[in-house]
Short mmCIF file of C-alpha atoms and ligand atoms in Angstrom, two decimals:
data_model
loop_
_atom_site.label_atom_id
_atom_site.label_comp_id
_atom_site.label_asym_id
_atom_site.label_seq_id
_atom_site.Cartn_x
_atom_site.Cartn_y
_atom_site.Cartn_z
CA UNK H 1 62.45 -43.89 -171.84
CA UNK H 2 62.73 -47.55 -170.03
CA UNK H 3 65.90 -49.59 -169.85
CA UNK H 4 66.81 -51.20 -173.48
CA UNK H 5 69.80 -53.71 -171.67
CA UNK H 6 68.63 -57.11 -170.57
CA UNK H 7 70.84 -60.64 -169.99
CA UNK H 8 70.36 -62.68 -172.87
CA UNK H 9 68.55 -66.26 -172.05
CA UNK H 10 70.83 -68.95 -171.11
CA UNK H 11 69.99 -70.95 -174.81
CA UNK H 12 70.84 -67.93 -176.52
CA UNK H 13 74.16 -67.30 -174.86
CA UNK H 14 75.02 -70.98 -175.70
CA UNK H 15 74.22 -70.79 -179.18
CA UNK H 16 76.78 -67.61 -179.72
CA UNK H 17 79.22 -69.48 -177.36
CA UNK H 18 78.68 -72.03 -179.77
CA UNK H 19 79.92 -70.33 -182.77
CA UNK H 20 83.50 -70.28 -181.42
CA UNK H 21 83.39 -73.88 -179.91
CA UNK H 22 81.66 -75.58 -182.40
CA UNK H 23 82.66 -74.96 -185.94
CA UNK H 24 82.21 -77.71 -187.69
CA UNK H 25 81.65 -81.52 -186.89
CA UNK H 26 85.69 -81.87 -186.26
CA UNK H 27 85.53 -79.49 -183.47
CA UNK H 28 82.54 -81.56 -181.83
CA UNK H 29 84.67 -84.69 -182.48
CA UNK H 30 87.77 -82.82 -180.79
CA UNK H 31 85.89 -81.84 -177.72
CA UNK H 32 84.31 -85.01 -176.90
CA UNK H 33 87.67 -86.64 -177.36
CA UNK H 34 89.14 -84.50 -175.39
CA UNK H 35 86.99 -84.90 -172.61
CA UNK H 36 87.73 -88.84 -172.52
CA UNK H 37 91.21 -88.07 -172.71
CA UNK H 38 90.64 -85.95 -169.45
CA UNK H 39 89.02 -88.59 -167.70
CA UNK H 40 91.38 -90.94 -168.13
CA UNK H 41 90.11 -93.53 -171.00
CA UNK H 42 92.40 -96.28 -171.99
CA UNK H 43 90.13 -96.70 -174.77
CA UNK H 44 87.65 -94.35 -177.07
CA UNK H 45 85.82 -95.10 -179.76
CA UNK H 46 85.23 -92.25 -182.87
CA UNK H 47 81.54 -93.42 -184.83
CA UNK H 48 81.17 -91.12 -187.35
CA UNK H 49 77.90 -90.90 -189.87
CA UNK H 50 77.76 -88.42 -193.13
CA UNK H 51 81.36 -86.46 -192.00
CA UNK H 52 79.28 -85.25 -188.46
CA UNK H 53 75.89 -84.40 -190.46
CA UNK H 54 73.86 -87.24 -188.60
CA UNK H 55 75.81 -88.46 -186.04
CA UNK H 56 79.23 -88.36 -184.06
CA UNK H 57 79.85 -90.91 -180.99
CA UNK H 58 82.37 -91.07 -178.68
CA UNK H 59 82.60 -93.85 -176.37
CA UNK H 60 85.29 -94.03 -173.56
CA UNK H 61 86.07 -96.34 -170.79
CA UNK H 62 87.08 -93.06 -168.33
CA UNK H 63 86.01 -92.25 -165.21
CA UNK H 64 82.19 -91.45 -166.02
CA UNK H 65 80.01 -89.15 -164.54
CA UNK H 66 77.47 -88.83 -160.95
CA UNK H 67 73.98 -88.40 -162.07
CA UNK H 68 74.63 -84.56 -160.42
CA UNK H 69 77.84 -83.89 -162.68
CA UNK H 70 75.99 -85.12 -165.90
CA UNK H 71 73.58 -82.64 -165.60
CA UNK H 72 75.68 -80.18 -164.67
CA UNK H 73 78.52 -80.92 -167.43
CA UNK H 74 76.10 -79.24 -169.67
CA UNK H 75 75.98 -76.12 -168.21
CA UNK H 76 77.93 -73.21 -169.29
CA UNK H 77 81.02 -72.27 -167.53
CA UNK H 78 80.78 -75.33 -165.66
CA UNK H 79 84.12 -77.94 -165.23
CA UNK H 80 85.78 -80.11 -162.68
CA UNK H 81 88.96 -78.83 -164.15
CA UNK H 82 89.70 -75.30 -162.41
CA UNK H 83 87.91 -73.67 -159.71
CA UNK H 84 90.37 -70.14 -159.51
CA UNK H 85 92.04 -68.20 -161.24
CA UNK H 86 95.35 -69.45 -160.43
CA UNK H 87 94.08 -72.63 -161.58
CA UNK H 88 94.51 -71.15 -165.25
CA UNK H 89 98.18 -71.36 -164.80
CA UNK H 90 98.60 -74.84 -164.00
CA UNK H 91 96.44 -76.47 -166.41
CA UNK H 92 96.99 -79.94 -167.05
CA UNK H 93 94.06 -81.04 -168.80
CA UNK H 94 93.24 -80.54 -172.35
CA UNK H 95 90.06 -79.10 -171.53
CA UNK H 96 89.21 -76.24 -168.72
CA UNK H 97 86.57 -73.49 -169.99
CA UNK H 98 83.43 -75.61 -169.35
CA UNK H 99 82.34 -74.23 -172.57
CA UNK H 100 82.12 -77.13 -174.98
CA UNK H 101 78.69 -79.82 -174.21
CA UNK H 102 77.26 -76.30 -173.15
CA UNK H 103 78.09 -75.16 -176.70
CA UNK H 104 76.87 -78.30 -178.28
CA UNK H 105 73.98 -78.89 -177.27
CA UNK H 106 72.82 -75.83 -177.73
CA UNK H 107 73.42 -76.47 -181.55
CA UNK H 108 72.38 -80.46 -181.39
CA UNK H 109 70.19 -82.98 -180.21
CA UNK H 110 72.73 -85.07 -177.75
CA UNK H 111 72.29 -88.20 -175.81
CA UNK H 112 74.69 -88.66 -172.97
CA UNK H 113 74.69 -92.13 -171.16
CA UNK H 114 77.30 -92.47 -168.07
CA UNK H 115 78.24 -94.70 -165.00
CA UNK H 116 81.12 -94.22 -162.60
CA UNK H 117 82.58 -97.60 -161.51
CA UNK H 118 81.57 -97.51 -157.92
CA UNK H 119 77.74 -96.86 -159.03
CA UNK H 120 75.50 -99.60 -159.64
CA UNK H 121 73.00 -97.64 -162.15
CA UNK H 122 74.27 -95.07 -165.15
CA UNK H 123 72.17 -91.93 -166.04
CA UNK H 124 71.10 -91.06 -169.72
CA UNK H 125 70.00 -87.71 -170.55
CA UNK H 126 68.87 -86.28 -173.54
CA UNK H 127 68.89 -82.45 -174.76
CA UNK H 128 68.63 -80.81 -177.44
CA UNK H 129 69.00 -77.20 -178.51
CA UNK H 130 70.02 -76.68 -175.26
CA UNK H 131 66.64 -78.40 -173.76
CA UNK H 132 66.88 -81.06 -171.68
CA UNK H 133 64.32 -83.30 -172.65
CA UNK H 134 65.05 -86.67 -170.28
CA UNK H 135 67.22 -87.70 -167.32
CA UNK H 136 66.71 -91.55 -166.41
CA UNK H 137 68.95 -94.14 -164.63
CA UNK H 138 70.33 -96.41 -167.32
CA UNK H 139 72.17 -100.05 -166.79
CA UNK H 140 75.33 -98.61 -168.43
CA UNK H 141 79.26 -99.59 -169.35
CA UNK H 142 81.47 -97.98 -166.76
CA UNK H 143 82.65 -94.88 -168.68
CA UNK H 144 80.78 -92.06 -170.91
CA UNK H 145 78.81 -92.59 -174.09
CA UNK H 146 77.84 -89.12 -175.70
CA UNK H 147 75.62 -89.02 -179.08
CA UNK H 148 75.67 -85.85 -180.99
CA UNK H 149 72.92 -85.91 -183.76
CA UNK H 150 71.86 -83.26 -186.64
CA UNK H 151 74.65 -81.33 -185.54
CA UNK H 152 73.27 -77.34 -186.33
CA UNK H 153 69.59 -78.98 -186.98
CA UNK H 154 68.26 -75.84 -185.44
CA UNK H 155 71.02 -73.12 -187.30
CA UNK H 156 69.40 -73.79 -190.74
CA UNK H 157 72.07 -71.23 -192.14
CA UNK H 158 75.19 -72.86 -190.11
CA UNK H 159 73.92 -76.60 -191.37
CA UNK H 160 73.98 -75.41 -195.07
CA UNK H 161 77.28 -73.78 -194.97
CA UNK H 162 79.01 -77.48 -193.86
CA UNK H 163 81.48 -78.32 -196.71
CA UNK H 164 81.50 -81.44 -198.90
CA UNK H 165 81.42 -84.81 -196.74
CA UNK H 166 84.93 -84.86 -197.88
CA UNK H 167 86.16 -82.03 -196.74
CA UNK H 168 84.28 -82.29 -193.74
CA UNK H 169 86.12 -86.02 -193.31
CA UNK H 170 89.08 -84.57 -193.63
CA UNK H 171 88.96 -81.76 -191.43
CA UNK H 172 87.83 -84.97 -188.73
CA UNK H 173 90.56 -86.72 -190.00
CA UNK H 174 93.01 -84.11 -189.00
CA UNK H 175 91.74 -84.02 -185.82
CA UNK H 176 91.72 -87.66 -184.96
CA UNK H 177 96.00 -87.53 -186.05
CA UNK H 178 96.75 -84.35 -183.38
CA UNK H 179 94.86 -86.51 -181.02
CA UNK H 180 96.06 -89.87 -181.62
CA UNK H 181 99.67 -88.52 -182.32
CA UNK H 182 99.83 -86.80 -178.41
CA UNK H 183 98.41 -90.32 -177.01
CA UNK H 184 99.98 -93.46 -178.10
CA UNK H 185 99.01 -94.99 -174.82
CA UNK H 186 95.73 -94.73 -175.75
CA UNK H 187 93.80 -97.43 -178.29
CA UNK H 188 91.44 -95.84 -180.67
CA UNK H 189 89.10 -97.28 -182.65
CA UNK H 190 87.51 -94.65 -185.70
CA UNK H 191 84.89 -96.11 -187.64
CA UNK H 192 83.20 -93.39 -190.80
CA UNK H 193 80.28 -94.50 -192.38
CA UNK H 194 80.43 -98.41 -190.93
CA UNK H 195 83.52 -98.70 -191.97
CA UNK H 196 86.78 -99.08 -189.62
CA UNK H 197 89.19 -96.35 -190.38
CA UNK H 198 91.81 -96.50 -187.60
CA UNK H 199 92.21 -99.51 -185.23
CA UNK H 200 95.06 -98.62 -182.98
CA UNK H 201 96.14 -100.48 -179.61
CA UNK H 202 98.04 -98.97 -177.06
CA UNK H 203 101.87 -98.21 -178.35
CA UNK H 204 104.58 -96.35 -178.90
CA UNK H 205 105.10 -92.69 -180.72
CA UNK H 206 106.74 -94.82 -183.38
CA UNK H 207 104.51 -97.41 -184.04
CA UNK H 208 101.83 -94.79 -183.44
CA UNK H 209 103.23 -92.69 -186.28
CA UNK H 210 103.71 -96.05 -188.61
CA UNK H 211 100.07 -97.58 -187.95
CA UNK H 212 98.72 -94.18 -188.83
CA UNK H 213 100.63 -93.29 -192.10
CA UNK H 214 102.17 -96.22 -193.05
CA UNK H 215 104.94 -98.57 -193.41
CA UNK H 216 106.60 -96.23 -195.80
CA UNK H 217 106.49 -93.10 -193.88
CA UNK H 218 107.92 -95.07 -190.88
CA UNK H 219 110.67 -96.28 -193.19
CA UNK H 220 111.66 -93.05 -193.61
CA UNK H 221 112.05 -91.25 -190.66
CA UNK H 222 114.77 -89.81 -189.24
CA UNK H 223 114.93 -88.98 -185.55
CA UNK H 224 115.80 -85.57 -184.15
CA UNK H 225 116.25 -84.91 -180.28
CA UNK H 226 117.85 -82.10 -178.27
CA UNK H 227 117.85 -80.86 -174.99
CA UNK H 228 118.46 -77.37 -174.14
CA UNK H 229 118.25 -75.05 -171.28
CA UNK H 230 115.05 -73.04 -172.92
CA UNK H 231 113.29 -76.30 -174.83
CA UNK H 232 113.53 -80.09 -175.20
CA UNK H 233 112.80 -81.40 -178.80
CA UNK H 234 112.10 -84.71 -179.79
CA UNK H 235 110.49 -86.15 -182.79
CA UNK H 236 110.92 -87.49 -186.49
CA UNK H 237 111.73 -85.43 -189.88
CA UNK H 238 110.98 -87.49 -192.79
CA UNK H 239 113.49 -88.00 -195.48
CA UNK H 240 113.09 -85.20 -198.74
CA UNK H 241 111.71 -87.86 -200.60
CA UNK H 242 109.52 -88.05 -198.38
CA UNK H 243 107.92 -85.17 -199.07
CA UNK H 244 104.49 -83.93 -200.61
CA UNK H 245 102.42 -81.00 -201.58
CA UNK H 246 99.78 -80.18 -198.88
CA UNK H 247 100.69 -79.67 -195.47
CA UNK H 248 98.43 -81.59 -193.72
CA UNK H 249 101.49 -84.11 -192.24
CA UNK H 250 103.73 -81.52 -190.40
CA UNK H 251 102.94 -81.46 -186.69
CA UNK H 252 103.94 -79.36 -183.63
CA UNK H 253 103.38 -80.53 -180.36
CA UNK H 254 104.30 -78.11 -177.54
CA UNK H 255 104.22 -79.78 -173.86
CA UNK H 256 101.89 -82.75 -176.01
CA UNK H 257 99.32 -80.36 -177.03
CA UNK H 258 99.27 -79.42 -180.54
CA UNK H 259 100.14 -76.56 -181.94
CA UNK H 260 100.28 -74.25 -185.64
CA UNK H 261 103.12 -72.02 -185.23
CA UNK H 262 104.13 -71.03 -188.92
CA UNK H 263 107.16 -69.44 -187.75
CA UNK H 264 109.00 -72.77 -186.11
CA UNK H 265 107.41 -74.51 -189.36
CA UNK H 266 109.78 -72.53 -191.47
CA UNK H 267 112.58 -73.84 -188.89
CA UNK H 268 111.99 -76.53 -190.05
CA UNK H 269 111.23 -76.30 -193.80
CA UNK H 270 114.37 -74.09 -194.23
CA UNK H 271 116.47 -76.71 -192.48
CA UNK H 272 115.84 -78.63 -195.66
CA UNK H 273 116.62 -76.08 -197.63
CA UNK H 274 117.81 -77.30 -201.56
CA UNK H 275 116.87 -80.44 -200.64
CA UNK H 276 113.18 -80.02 -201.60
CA UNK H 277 112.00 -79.14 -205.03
CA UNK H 278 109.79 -75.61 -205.58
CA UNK H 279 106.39 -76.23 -204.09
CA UNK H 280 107.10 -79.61 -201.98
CA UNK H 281 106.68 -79.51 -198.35
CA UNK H 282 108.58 -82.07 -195.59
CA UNK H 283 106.43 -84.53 -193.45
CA UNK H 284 107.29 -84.02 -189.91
CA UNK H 285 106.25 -85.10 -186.40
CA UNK H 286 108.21 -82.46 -183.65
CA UNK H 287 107.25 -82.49 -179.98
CA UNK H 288 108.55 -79.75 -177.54
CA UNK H 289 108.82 -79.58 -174.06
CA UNK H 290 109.20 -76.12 -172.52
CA UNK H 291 108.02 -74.92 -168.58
CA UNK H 292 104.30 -74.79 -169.05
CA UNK H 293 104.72 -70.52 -167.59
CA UNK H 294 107.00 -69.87 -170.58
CA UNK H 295 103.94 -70.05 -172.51
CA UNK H 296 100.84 -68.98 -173.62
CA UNK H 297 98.16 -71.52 -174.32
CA UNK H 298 95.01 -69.50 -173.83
CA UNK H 299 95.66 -66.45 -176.52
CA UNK H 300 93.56 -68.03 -179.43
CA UNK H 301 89.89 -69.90 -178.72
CA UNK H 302 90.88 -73.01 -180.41
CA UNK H 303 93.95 -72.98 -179.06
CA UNK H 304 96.06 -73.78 -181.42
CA UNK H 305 97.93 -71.14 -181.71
CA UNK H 306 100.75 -70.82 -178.98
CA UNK H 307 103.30 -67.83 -178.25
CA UNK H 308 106.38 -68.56 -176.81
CA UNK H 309 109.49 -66.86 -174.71
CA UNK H 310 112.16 -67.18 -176.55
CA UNK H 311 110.72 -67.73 -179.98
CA UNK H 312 113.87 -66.71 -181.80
CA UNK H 313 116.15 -68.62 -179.78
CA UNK H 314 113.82 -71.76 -180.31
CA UNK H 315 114.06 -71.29 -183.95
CA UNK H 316 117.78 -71.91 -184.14
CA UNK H 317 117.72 -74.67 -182.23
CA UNK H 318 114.86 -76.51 -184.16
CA UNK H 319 116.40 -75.63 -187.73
CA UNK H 320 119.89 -76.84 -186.54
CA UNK H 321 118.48 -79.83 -184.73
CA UNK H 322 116.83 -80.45 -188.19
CA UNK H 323 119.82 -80.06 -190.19
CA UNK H 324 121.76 -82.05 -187.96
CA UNK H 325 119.29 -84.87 -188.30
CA UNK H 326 119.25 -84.61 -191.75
CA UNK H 327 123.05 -84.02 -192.27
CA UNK H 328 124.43 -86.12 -189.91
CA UNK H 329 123.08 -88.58 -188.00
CA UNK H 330 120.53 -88.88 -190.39
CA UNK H 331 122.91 -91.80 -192.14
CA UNK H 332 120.45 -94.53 -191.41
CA UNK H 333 121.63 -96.37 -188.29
CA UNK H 334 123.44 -99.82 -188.95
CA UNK H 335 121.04 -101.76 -187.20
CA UNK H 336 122.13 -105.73 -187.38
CA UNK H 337 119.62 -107.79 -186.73
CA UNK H 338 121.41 -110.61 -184.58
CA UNK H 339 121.76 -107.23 -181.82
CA UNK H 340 118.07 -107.74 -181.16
CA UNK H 341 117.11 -103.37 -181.61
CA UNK H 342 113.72 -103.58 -182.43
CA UNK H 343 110.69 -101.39 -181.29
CA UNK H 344 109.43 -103.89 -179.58
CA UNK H 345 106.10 -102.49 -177.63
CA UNK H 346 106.72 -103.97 -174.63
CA UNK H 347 109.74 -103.30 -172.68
CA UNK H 348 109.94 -104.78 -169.19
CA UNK H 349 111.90 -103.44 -166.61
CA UNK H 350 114.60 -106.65 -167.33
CA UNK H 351 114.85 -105.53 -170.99
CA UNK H 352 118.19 -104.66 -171.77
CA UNK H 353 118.28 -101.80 -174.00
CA UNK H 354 121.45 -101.27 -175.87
CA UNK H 355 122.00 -98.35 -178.03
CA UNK H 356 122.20 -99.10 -181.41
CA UNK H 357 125.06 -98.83 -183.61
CA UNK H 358 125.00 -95.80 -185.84
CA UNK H 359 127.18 -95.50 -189.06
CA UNK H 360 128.04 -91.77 -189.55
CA UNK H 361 129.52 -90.94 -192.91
CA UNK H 362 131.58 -87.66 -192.23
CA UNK H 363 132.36 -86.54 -195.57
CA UNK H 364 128.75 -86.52 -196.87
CA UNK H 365 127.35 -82.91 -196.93
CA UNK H 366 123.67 -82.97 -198.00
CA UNK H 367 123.72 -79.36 -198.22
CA UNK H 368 126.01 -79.59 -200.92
CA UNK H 369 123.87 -80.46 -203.58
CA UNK H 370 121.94 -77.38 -204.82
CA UNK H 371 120.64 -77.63 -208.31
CA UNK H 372 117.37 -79.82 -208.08
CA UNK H 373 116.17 -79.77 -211.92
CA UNK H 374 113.05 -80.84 -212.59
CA UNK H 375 109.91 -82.26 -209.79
CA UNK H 376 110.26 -84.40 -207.28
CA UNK H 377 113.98 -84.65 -208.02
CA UNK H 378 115.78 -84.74 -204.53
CA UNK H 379 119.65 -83.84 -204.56
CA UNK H 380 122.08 -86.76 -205.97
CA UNK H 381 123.76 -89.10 -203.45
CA UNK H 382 120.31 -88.28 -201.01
CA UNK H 383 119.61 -91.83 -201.13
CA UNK H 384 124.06 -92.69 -199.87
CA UNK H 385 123.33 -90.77 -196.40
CA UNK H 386 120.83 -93.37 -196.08
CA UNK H 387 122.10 -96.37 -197.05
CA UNK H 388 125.09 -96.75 -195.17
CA UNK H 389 126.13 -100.04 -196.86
CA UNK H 390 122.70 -101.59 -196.54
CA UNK H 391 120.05 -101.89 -198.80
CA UNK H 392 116.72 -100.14 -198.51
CA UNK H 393 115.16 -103.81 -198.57
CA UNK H 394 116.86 -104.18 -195.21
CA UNK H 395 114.80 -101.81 -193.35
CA UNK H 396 111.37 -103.17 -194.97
CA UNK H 397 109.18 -104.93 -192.18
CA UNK H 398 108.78 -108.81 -193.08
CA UNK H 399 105.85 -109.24 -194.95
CA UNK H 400 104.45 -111.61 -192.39
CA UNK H 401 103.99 -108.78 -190.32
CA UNK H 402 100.78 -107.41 -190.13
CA UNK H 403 101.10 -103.77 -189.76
CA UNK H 404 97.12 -104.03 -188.36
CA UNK H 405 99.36 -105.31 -185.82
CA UNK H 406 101.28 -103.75 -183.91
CA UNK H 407 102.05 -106.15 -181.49
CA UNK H 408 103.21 -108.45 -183.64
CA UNK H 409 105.41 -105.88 -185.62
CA UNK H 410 109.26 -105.54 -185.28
CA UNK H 411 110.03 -101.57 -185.99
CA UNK H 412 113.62 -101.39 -187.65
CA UNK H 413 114.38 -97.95 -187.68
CA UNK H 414 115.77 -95.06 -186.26
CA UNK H 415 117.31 -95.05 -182.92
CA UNK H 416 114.97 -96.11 -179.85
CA UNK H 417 114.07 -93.10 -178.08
CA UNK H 418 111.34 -92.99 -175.24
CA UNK H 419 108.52 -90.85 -175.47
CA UNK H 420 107.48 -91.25 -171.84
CA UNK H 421 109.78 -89.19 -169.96
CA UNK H 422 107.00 -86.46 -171.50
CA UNK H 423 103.82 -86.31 -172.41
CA UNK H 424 101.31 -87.68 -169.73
CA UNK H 425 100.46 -90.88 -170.92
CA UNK H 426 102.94 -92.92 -168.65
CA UNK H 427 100.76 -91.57 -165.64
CA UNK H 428 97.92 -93.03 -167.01
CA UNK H 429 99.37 -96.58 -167.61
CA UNK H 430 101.48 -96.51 -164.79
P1 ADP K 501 85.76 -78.70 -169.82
O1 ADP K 501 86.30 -79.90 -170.52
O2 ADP K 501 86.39 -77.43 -170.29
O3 ADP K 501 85.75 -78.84 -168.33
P2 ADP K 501 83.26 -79.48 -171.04
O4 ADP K 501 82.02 -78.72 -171.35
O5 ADP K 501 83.97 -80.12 -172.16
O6 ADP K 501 84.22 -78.52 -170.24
O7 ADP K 501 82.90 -80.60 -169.98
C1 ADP K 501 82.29 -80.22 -168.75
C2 ADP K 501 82.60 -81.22 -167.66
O8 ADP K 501 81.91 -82.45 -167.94
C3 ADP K 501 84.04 -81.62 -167.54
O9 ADP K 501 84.76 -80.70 -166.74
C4 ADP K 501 83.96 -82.99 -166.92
O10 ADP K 501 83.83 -82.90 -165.51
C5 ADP K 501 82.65 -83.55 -167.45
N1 ADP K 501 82.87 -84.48 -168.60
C6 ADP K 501 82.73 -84.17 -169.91
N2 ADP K 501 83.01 -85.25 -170.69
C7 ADP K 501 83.33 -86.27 -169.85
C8 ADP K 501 83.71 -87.64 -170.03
N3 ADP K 501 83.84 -88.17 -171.26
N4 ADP K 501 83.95 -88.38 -168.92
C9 ADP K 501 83.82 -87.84 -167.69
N5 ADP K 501 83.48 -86.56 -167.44
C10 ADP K 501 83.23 -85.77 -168.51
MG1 MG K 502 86.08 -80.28 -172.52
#
């Protein structure tokens, strides 16, 4: 009998690669943006028709492409981001398997147009189903411009099984927040079905979090922040009240990548222990920083799952650093507006920053509170750990400020405290 084992074809490899990489349109959406963030865009734009069905765009202003590399950037296993092994423990991209245009256009038609600054002419190509059907010089924006259309055209069987526009919206949507949420710096500009979803300018985690979710999210946000030998956290925990009953608005970020880790979630949701009624789940935005060799980024495809060193150890400190927030310092801070504390976007390096004044009331004991009767109803004397002799209509943003923008807004809130000491988007803008 002959030999039965032969290499599959190079389309056919992509197309199984494919069903890891690309799910559904929100993973095509996530890799592209992914890829700007890589090469350094300032700017990218999310264009978005039927949830993914006929087309997803992303434009950056990044780095852009040779006319060799654009060809070659769809080939699998191909990247500028690691050449060995050791490589793979070091990574500081968000990107680094070379997997993902191979993996989409093998399951779309995709137009890529590109230009590098110091190049007078961009290249387009064009392939589909993992054909490449034209490469042509192009007068092109400095930056990359990739077109993904009839995503799965030629998986009848994947196509069908796409979800609901809405559902397939949302599962964008919740994409485009662990994205925007790890890179501030960065404007964004998502537009779904001609319509402008998110228009955000460079800024701050704060005003980031505020422009995204709203005025009365930001409102109520408490800050949390510890530093340890093991991990550094940093974030905001939303007030009880606060709270709703999906999940969709509790994010980890570990070293500014994001992460589901349901066993630090319930760190965190058991840190609020009485204070939520059966069934409602806190908002929360928590970023930590741990050495990048104390953990595992590469264990799950998507990578969103992350093991740690240390996991039980991190646990205590996140629900404590909750509690405290919530217990303790989480008395609003006694900001005065004459001591000019704002959020203002723009520090200089002449900007004094004072630290603002914070009002701690040391008898109150939000944990004391335990019968919650009926929905919705969050512990009595909640709202006094607060208030600290203000009103809530003190911490409302002037109406004259337009929260579309951020430049112009004045963030009265929690303590100041800097995002840029981590994440990588201070490189970038430096
Ligand atoms: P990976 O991101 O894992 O390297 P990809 O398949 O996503 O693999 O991309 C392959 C390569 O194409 C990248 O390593 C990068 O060199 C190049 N590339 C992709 N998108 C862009 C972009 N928006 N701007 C510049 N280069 C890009
Ligand atoms: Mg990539």
């Amino acid at each position: 009998m002959s030999d039965i084992i032969k290499l599959l074809s190079d389309s056919v490899a992509n197309q199984i690669a494919a069903g890891e990489v690309v799910q559904r349109p929100s993973s095509v959406v996530k890799e592209l943006v992914e890829n700007s963030l890589d090469a350094g865009a300032s700017s990218i734009d999310v264009i978005i028709k039927d949830a993914g069905r006929t087309l997803i765009q992303v434009v950056d202003n990044g780095f852009g492409m040779s006319p060799t590399d654009a060809r070659m950037s769809f080939e699998r296993h191909a990247t500028s981001k690691i050449s060995k092994a050791e490589d793979l423990f070091a990574i500081t991209t968000m990107g680094f398997r070379g997997e993902a245009l191979a993996s989409i256009a093998a399951v779309a038609e995709v137009e890529l147009v590109t230009r590098r600054a110091d190049d007078e002419l961009g290249t387009c190509i064009n392939i589909a189903a993992s054909k490449v059907k034209s490469q042509e010089p192009v007068a092109a924006a400095v930056g990359t411009n990739f077109k993904v259309r009839n995503l799965f055209f030629n998986i009848p069987a994947r196509r069908k099984f796409l979800k609901s526009d809405k559902v397939e919206y949302k599962h964008i949507i919740d994409e485009i927040h662990r994205i925007v949420l790890t890179n501030p710096s960065v404007a964004f500009k998502v537009v779904f079905d001609n319509e402008i979803k998110y228009q955000l300018l460079s800024e701050n985690i704060h005003q980031r979090i505020a422009n995204v979710f709203g005025k009365k999210l930001n409102q109520n946000l408490v800050p949390i922040g510890v530093e340890t030998q093991i991990v550094n956290i940093k974030g905001f925990v939303a007030k009880p009240e606060m709270s709703q009953k999906n999940t969709s608005e509790q994010f980890f970020f570990v070293n500014n990548r994001y992460m589901y880790h349901p066993y630090f979630r319930k760190a965190v949701t058991s840190a609020y222990d009485k204070l939520l009624p059966e069934g409602e789940n806190p908002r929360f935005f928590i970023y930590l920083e741990v050495d990048p060799s104390t953990i595992d980024i590469n264990i799950h495809p998507t990578k969103t799952e992350i093991k740690f060193e240390g996991e039980q150890a991190i646990y205590m400190i996140l629900n404590s650093a909750v509690k405290e927030a919530l217990g303790k310092f989480n008395v609003v801070p006694t900001l005065s507006f004459e001591e000019d504390i704002t959020r203002d976007a723009h520090f200089t390096s002449t900007t004094v920053v004072r630290p603002p004044v914070i009002s701690v009331n040391p008898k109150f004991n939000p944990f004391k509170y335990t019968d919650s009767g009926y929905k919705r109803d969050v512990p009595k004397g909640w709202e006094q750990i607060y208030d600290g002799g203000k009103t809530r209509d003190d911490f409302e943003l002037p109406e004259s400020e337009n929260p579309q923008n951020p430049e112009a807004m004045q963030f009265i809130g929690p303590p100041p405290f800097h995002f840029i000491a981590f994440g990588n988007d201070c490189h970038k803008s430096a």
